[in-house]
Short mmCIF file of C-alpha atoms and ligand atoms in Angstrom, two decimals:
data_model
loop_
_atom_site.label_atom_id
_atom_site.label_comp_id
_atom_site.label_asym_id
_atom_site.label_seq_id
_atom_site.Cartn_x
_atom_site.Cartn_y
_atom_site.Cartn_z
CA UNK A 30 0.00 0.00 0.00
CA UNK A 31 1.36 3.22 -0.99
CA UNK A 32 0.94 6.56 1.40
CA UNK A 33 -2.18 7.70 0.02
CA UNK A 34 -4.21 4.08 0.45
CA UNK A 35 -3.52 3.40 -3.31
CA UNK A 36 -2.48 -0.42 -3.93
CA UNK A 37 1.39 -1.17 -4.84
CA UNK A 38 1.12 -2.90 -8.44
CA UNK A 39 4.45 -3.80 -10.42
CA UNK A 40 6.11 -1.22 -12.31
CA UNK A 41 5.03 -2.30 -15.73
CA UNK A 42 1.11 -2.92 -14.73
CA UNK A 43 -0.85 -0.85 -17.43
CA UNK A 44 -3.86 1.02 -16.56
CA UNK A 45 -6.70 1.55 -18.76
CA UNK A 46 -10.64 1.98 -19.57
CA UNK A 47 -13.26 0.10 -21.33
CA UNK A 48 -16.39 0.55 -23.37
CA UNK A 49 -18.78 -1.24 -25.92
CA UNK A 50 -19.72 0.48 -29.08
CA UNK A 51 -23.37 -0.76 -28.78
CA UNK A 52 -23.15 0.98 -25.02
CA UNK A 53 -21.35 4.21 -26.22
CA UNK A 54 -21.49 5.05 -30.28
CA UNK A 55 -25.06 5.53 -31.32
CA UNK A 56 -25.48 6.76 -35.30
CA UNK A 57 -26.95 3.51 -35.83
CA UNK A 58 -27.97 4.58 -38.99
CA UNK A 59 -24.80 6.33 -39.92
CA UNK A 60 -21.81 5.24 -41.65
CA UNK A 61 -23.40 2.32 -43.56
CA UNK A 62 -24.07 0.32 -40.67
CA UNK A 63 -26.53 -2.34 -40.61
CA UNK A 64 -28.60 -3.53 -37.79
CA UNK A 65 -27.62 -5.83 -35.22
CA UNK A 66 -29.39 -7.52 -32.54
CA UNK A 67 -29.24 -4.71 -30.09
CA UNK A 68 -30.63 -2.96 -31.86
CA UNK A 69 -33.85 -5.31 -32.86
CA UNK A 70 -34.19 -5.81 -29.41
CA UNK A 71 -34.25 -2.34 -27.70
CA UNK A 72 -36.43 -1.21 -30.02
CA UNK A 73 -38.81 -4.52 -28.47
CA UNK A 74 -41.35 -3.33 -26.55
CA UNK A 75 -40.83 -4.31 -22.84
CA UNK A 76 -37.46 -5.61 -23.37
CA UNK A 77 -35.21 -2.51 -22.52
CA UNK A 78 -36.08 -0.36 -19.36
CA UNK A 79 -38.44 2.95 -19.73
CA UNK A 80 -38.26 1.18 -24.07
CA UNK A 81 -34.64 3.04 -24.16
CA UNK A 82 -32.30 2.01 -26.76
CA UNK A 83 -28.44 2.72 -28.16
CA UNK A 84 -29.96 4.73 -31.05
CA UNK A 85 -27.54 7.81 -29.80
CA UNK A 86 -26.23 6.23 -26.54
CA UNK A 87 -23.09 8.99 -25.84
CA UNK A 88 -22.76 10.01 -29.44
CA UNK A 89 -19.31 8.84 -29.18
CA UNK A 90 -19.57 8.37 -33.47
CA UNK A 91 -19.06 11.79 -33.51
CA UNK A 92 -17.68 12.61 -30.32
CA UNK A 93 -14.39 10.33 -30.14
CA UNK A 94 -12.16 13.00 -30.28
CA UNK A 95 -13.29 14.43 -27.31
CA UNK A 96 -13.49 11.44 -25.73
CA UNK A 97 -9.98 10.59 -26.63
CA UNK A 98 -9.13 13.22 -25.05
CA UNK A 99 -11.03 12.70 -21.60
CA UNK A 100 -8.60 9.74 -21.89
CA UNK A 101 -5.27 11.71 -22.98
CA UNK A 102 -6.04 14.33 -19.30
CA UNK A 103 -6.67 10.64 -17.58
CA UNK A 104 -3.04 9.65 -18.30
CA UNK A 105 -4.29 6.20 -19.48
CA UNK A 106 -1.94 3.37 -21.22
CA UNK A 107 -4.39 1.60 -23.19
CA UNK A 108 -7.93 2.16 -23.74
CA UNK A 109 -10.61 -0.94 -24.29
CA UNK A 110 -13.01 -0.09 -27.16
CA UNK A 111 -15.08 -2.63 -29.04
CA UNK A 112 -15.46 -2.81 -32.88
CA UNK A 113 -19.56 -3.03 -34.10
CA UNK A 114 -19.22 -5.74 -36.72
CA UNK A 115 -22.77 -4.56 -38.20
CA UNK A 116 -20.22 -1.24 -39.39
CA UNK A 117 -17.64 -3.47 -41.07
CA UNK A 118 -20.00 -5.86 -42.36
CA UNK A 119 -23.67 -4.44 -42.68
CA UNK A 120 -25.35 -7.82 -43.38
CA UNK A 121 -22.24 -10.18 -41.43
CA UNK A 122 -20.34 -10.70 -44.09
CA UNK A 123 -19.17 -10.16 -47.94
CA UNK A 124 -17.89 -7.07 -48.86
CA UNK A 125 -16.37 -4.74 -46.48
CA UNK A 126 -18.13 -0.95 -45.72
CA UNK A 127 -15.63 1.24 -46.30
CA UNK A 128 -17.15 4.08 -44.08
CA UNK A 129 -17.06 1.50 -41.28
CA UNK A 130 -13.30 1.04 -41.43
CA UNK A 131 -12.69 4.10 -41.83
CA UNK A 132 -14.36 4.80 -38.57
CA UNK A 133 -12.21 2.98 -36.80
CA UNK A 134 -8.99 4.17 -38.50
CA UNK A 135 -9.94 7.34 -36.96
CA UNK A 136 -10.28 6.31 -33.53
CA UNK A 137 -7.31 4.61 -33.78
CA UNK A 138 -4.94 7.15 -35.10
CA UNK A 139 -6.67 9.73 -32.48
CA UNK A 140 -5.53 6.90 -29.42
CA UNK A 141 -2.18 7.14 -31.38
CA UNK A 142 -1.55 10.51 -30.99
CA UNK A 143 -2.95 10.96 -28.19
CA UNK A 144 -0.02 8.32 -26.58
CA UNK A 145 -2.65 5.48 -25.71
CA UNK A 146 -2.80 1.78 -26.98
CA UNK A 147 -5.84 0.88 -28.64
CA UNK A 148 -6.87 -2.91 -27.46
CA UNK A 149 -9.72 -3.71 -29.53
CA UNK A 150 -12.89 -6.31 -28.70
CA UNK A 151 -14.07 -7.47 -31.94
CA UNK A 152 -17.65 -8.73 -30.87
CA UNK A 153 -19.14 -7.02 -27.46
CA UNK A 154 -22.73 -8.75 -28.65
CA UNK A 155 -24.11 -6.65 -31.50
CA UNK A 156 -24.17 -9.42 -33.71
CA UNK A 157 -25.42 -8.28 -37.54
CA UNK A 158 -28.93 -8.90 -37.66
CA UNK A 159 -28.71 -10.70 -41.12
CA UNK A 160 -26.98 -13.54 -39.12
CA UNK A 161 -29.32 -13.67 -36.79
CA UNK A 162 -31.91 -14.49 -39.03
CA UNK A 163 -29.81 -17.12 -40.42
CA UNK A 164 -30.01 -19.00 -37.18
CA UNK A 165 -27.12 -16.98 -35.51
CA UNK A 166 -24.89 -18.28 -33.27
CA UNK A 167 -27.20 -21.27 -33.00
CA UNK A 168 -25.31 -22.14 -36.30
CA UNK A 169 -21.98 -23.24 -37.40
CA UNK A 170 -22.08 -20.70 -40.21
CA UNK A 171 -22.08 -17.62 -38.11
CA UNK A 172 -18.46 -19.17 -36.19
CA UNK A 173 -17.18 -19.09 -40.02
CA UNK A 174 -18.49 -15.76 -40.79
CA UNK A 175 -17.12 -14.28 -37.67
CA UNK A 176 -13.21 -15.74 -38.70
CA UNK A 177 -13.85 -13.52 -41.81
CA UNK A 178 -14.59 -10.70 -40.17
CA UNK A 179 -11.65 -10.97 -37.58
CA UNK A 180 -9.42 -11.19 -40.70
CA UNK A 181 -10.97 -7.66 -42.70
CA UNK A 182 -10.33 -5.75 -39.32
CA UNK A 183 -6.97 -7.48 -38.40
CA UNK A 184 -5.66 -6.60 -42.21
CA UNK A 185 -6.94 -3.33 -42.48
CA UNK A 186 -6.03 -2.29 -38.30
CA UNK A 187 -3.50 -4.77 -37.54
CA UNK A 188 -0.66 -2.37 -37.98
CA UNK A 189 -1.87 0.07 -35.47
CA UNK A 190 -3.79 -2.69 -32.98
CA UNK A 191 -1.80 -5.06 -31.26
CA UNK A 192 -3.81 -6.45 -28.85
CA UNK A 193 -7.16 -8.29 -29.83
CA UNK A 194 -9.83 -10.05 -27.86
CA UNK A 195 -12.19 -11.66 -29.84
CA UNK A 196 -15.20 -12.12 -27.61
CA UNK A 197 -16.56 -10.08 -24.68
CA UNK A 198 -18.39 -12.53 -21.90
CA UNK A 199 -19.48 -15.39 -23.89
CA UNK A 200 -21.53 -15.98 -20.66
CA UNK A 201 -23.60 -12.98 -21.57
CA UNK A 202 -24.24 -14.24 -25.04
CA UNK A 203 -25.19 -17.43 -24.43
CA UNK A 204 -26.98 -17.81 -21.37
CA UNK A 205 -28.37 -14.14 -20.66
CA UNK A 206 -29.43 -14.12 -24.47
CA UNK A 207 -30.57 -17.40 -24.85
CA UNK A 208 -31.65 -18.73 -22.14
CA UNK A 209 -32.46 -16.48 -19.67
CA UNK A 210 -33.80 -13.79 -22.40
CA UNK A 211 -32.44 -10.75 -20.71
CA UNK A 212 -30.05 -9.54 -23.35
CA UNK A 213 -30.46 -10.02 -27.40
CA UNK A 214 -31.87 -11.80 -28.95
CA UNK A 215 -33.83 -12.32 -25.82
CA UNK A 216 -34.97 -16.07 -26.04
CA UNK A 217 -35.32 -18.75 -23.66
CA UNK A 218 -34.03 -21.56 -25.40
CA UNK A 219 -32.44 -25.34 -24.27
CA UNK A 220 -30.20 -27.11 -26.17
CA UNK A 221 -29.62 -24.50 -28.87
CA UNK A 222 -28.22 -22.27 -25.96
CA UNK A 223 -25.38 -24.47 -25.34
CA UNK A 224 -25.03 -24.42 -29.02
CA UNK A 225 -24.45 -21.16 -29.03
CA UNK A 226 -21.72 -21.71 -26.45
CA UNK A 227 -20.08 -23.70 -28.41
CA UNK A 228 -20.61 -21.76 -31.85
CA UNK A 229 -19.07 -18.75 -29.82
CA UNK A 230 -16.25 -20.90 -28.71
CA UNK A 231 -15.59 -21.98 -32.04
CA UNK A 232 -15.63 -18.39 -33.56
CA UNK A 233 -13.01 -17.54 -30.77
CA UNK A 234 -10.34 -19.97 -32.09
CA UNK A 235 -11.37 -19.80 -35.69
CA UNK A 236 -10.75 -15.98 -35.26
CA UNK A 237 -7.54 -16.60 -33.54
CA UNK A 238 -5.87 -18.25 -36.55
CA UNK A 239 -7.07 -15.34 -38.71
CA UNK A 240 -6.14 -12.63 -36.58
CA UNK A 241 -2.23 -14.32 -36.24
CA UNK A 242 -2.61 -15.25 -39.92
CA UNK A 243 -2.88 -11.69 -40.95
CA UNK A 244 0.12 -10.72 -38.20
CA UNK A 245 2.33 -13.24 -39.82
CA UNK A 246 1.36 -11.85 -43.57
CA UNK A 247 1.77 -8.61 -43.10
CA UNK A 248 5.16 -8.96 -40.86
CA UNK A 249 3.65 -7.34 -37.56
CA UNK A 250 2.77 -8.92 -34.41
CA UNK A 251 -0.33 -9.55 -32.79
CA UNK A 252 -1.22 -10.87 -29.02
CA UNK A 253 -4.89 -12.55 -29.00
CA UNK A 254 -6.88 -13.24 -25.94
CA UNK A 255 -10.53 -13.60 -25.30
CA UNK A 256 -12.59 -11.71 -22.53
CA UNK A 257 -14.18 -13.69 -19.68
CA UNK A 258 -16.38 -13.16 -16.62
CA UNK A 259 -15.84 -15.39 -14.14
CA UNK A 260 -17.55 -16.18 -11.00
CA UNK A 261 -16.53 -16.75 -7.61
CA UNK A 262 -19.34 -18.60 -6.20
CA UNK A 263 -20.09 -19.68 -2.60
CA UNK A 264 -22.61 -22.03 -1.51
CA UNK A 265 -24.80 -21.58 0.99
CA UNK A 266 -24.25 -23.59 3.44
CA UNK A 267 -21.96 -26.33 3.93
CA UNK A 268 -24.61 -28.94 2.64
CA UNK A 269 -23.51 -31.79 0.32
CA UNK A 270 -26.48 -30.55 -2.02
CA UNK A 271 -25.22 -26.62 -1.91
CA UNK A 272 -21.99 -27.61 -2.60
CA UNK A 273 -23.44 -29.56 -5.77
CA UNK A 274 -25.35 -26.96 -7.03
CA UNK A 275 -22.34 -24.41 -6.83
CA UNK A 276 -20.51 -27.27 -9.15
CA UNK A 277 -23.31 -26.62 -11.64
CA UNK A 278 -23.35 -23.12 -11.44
CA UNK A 279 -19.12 -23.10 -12.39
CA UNK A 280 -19.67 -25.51 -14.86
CA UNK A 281 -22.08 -22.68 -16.56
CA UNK A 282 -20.40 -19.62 -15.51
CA UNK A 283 -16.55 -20.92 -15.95
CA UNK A 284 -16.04 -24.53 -17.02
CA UNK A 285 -18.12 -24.27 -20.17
CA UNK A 286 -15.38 -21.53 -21.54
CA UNK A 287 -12.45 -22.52 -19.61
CA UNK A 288 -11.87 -26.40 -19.77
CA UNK A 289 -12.53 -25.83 -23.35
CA UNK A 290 -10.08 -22.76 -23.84
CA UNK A 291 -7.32 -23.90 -21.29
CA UNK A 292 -7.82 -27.49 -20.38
CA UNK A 293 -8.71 -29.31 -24.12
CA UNK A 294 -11.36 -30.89 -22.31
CA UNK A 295 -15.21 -29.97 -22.14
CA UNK A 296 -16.86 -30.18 -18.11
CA UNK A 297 -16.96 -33.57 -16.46
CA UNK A 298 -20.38 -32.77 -14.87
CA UNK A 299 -21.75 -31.18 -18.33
CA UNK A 300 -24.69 -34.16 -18.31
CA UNK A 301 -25.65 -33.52 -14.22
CA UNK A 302 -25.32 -29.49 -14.85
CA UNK A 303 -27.90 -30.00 -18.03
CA UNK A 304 -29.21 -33.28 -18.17
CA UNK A 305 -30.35 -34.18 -21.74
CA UNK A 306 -30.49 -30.57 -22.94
CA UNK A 307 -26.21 -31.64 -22.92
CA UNK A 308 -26.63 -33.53 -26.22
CA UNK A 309 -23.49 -32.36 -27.87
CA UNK A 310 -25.36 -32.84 -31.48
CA UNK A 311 -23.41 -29.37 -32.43
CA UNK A 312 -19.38 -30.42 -31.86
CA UNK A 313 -17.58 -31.63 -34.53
CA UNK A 314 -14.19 -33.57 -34.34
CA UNK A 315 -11.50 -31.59 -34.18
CA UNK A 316 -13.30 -28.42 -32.49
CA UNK A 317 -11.60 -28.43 -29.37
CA UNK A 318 -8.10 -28.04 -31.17
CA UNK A 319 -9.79 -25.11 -32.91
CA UNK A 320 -11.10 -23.74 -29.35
CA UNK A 321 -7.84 -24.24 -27.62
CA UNK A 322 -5.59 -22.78 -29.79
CA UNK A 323 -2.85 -20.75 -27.42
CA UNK A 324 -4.39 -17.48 -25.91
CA UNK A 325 -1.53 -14.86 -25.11
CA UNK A 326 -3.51 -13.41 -22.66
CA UNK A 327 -6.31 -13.82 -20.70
CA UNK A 328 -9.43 -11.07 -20.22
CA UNK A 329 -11.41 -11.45 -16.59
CA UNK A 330 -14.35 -9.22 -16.15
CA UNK A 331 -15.57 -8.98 -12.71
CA UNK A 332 -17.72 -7.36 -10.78
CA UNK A 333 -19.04 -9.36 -7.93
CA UNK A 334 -19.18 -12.82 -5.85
CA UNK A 335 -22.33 -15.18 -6.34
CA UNK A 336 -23.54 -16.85 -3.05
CA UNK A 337 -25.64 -20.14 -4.18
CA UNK A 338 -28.02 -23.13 -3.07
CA UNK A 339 -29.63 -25.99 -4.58
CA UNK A 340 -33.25 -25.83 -5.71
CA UNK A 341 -35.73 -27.44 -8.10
CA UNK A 342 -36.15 -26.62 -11.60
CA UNK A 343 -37.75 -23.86 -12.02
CA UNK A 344 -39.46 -25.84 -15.05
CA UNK A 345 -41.16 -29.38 -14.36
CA UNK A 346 -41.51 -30.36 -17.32
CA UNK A 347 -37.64 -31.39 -19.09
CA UNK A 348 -38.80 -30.65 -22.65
CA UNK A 349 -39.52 -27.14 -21.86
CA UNK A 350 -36.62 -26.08 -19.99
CA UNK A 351 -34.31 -23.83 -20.83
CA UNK A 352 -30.28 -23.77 -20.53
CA UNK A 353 -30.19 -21.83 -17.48
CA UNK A 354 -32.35 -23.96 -15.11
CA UNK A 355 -30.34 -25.70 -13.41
CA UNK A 356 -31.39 -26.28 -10.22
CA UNK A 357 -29.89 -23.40 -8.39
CA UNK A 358 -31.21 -20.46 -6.44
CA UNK A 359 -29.33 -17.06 -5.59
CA UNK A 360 -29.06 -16.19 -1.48
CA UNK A 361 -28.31 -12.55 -0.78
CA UNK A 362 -25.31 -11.26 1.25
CA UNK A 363 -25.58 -9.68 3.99
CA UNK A 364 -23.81 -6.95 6.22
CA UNK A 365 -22.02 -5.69 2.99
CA UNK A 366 -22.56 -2.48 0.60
CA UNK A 367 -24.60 -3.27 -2.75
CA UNK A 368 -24.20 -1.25 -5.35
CA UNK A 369 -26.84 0.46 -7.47
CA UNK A 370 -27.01 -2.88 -9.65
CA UNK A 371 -27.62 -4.62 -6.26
CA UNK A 372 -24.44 -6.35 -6.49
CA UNK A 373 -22.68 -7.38 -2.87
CA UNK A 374 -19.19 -5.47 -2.65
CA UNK A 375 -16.90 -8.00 -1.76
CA UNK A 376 -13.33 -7.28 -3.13
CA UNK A 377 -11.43 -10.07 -1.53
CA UNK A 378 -14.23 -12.48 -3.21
CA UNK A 379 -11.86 -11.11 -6.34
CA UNK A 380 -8.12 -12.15 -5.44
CA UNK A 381 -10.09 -15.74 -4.20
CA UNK A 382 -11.31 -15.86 -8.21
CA UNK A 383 -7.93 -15.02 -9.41
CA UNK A 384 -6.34 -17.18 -7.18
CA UNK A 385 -8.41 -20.33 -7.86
CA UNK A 386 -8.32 -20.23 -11.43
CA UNK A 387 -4.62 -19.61 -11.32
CA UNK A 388 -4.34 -23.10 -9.05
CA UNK A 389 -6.99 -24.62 -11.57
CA UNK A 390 -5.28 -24.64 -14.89
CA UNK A 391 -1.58 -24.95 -14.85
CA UNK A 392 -1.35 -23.16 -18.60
CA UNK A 393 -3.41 -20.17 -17.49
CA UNK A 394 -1.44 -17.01 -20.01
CA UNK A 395 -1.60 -13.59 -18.27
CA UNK A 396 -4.41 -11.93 -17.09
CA UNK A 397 -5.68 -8.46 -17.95
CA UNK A 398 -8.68 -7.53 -15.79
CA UNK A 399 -10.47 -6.08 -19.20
CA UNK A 400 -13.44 -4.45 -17.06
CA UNK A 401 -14.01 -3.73 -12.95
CA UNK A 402 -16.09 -0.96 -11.82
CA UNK A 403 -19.14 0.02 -10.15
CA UNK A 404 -22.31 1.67 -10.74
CA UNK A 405 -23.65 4.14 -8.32
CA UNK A 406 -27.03 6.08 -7.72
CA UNK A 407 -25.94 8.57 -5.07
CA UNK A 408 -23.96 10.51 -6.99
CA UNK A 409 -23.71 13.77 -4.96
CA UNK A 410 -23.69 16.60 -7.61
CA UNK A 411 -22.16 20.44 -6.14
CA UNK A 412 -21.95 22.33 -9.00
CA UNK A 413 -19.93 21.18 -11.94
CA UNK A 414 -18.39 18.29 -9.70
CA UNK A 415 -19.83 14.95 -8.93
CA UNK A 416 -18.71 13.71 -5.66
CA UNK A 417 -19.25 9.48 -6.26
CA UNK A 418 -17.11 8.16 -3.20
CA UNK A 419 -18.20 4.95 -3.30
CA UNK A 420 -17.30 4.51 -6.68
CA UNK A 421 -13.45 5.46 -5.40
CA UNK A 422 -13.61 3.49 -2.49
CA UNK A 423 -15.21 0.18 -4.96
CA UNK A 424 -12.05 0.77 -7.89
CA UNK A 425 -9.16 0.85 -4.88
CA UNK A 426 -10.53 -2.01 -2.65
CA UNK A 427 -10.48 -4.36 -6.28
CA UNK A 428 -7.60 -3.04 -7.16
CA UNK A 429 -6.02 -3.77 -3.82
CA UNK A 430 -7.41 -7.28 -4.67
CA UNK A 431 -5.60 -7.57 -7.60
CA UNK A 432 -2.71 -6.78 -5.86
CA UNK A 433 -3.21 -9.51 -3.06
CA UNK A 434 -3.63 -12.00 -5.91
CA UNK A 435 0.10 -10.26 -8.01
CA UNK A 436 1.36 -11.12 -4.01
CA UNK A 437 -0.01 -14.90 -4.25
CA UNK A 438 1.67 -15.26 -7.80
CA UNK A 439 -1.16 -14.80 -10.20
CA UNK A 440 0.40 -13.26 -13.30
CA UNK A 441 -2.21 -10.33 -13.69
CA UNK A 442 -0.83 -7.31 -16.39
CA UNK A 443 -3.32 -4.41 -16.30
CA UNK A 444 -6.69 -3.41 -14.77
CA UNK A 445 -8.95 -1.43 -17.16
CA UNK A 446 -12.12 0.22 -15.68
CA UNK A 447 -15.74 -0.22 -17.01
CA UNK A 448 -16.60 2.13 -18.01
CA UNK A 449 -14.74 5.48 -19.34
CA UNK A 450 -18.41 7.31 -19.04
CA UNK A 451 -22.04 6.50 -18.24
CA UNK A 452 -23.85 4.40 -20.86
CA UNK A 453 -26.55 2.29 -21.94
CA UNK A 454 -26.23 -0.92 -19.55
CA UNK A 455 -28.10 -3.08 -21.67
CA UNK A 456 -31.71 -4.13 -20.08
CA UNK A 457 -31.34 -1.42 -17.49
CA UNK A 458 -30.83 1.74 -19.89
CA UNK A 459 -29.36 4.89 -18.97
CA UNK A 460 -30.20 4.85 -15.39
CA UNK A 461 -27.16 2.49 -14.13
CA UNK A 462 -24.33 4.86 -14.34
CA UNK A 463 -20.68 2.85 -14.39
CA UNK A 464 -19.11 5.65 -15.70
CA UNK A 465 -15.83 7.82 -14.38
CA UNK A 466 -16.99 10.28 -16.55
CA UNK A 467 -20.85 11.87 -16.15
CA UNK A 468 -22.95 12.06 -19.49
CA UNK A 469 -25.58 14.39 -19.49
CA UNK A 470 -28.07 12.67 -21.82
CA UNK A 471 -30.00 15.93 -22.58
CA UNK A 472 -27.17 17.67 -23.60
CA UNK A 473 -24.49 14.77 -24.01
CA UNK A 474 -21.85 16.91 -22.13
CA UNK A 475 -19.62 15.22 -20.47
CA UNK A 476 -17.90 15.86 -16.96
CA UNK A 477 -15.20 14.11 -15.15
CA UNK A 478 -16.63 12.70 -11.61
CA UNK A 479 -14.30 12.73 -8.32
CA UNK A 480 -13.05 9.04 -9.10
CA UNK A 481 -11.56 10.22 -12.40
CA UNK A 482 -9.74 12.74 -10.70
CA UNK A 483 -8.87 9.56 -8.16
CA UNK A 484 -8.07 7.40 -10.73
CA UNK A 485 -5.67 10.06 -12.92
CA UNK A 486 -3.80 10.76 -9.23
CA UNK A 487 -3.04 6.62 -9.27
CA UNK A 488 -1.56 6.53 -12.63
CA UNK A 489 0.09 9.71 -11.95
CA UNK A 490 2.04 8.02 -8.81
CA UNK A 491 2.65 4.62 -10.93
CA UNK A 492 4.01 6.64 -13.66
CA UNK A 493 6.04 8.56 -11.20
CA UNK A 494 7.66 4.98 -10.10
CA UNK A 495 8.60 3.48 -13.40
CA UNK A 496 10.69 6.65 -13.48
C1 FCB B 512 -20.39 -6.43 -18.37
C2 FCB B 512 -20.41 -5.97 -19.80
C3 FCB B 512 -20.28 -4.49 -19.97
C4 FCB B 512 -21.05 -3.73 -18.91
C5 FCB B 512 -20.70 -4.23 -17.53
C6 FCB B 512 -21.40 -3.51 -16.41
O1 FCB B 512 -21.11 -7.61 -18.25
O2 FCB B 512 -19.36 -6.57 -20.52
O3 FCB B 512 -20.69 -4.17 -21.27
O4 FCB B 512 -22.39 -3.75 -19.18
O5 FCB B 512 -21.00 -5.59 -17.45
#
């Protein structure tokens, strides 16, 4: 711990901040884009809080300069952005949009200049909506079509971006969009959810080889890794049967991607996590080379620790349920703070993640923590300042849990914060505010909240050490 409270992280540890272009860019009808299925479903009725939608989200389409330069005053090393495949590819794939790339040469060059890597997400869940209709990631075909698209942006960005991740929270994808409905395309589906694990899985290593391909043509270098978030998870009690159900709940949350990624293996309890709905009708021979293909880095989103205990399905009948029911039912924590998600805040619940998944696969590559952060309703606003303390207080207790887990010899590289500003947070709209940085949505000004000013004083005093 350093004098001011601030956690002691090696010398090299890079700092950074993440969005989602869905979340931030808006002009969805700008540019040549095409529409993906955010947008379909926002514009649902019912699906999206108060019927809000991404349709101008911060305006950061034609705001990135300024915004690039919130993150130039922030002192950042790298900044997190994701790349909206319905602007490179309208209708998923064939011919390129030229507007689209050119979009993101921009935004890269400004990063440049401005000092700051660009790490770039090429799918943070706007899939184009003419894949979607095709059966989307349901299918084989959108896995394929996804390895094309990695290649267009690697060849045309790939001397300026470095670092890739291919997917953002398959998790999210899958289950949340799948099976649970919460998040496009917003269906509640059984064994085609765990296809769609597996699709996305597939497009991850399928994209890998195109993404190094591309490196190797064109004589430059490229690091690939593929974004994560990973549960701790607790049971209940000390029960036989909680302790079962939290086995289920990792086999969803983190098995499904990591034994797969890391461990050339797919769960052991895959059948007693999912029963019949398991059927493995959509793997192919030869997929898990594909899917474990060497990462050279690792993304971990987290946010918060799960406490769990066994229940019944939520469905009686087996050839209605969906992916997600699997016997499990979420106990609250008490005597700590929730945030304004309603999400515990438990930061040591982090370095225990880090820690176990370090002892749990001997090959694990370095980790970047690719998004941490906290959303907050009690913003206390005085004037053109925005006093969010318990924003401050959530970023330095994880980071000082990061730092534990550096201690215990997990290999983690950098720490990006979700998000640079407010945004749309998917089902919830505009009203969960993540950001360091205050939008206004009337106006779309922006203003820097306390814990930017925080956060700029920390890399300020790391920079200071590297000398
Ligand atoms: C993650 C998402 C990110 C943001 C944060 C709060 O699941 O990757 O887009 O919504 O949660």
């Amino acid at each position: 711990m350093t004098a001011n409270g601030l956690p002691e992280l090696p010398p090299d540890f890079l700092f950074g901040a993440a969005t989602a272009s869905y979340q931030i860019e808006g002009a969805v009808d700008e540019g040549g884009r095409g529409p993906s299925i955010w947008d379909t479903y926002s514009h649902t009725p019912g699906a999206v809080d108060r019927g809000e939608t991404g349709d101008i989200a911060c305006d950061h389409y034609h705001r990135y300069r300024e915004d690039v330069a919130l993150l130039e005053e922030l002192g950042v090393d790298a900044y997190r952005f994701s790349i909206a495949w319905p602007r490179i590819l309208p209708a998923g794939r064939g011919p390129a949009n030229a507007e689209g790339l050119a979009f993101y040469d921009r935004l890269v060059d400004e990063l440049l200049g401005a000092g700051i890597e660009p790490v770039a997400t090429l799918y943070h869940w706007d899939l184009p909506q003419a894949l979607e209709d095709e059966g989307g990631w349901r299918v084989r075909g959108t896995a394929e079509a996804f390895a094309e698209y990695a290649r267009i942006a690697a060849d045309r960005l790939g001397d300026r971006v470095t670092r890739w991740i291919t997917l953002n929270e398959p998790f999210c994808s899958a289950f949340i969009g799948h099976a649970i409905g919460r998040h496009a395309p917003g269906t509640r589906e059984g064994t085609p959810a765990l296809a769609t694990a597996h699709h996305l899985l597939l497009a991850h290593g399928l994209a890998t080889h195109e993404l190094r391909a591309s490196a190797v043509e064109h004589g430059r270098s490229a690091e690939v890794g593929i974004t994560l978030n990973l549960d701790r998870l607790i049971p209940a009690t000390d029960s036989a049967e909680d302790h079962a159900a939290v086995d289920r709940a990792e086999t969803m949350h983190n098995r499904v991607w990591l034994d797969p990624l890391l461990g050339g293996r797919y769960p052991h309890n895959e059948q007693e996590t999912w029963g019949e709905l398991a059927d493995g009708s959509y793997r192919r021979e030869g997929d898990l080379e594909i899917i474990g293909r060497p990462l050279d880095f690792l993304g971990i989103n987290y946010y918060r620790p799960g406490k769990l205990k066994d229940a019944p399905h939520d469905e009686p009948d087996p050839a209605r349920r969906t992916a997600a029911d699997i016997r499990v039912a979420d106990v609250p924590f008490d005597g700590v703070r929730h945030t304004q998600m309603g999400w515990p805040v438990v930061p040591e619940s982090f370095t225990d993640l880090l820690v176990d998944v370090h002892r749990r696969y001997p090959n694990l590559p370095p980790i970047l923590i690719t998004e941490n952060g906290s959303a907050e309703a009690d913003e206390d606003r005085t004037g053109a300042r925005v006093h969010d303390s318990d924003r401050i207080d959530y970023i330095r207790e994880h980071l000082l849990a990061v730092a534990a887990a550096i201690e215990a010899g997990v290999d983690v590289r950098g720490y990006f914060v979700w998000s640079l500003m407010d945004n749309f947070e998917w089902a919830f709209g505009y009203d969960r505010r993540f950001g360091i940085v205050r939008v206004d949505y009337d106006t779309l000004e922006r203003t820097p909240k306390d814990s930017y000013h925080w956060y700029r004083a920390l890399i300020r005093e790391h920079a200071a050490k590297r000398g």
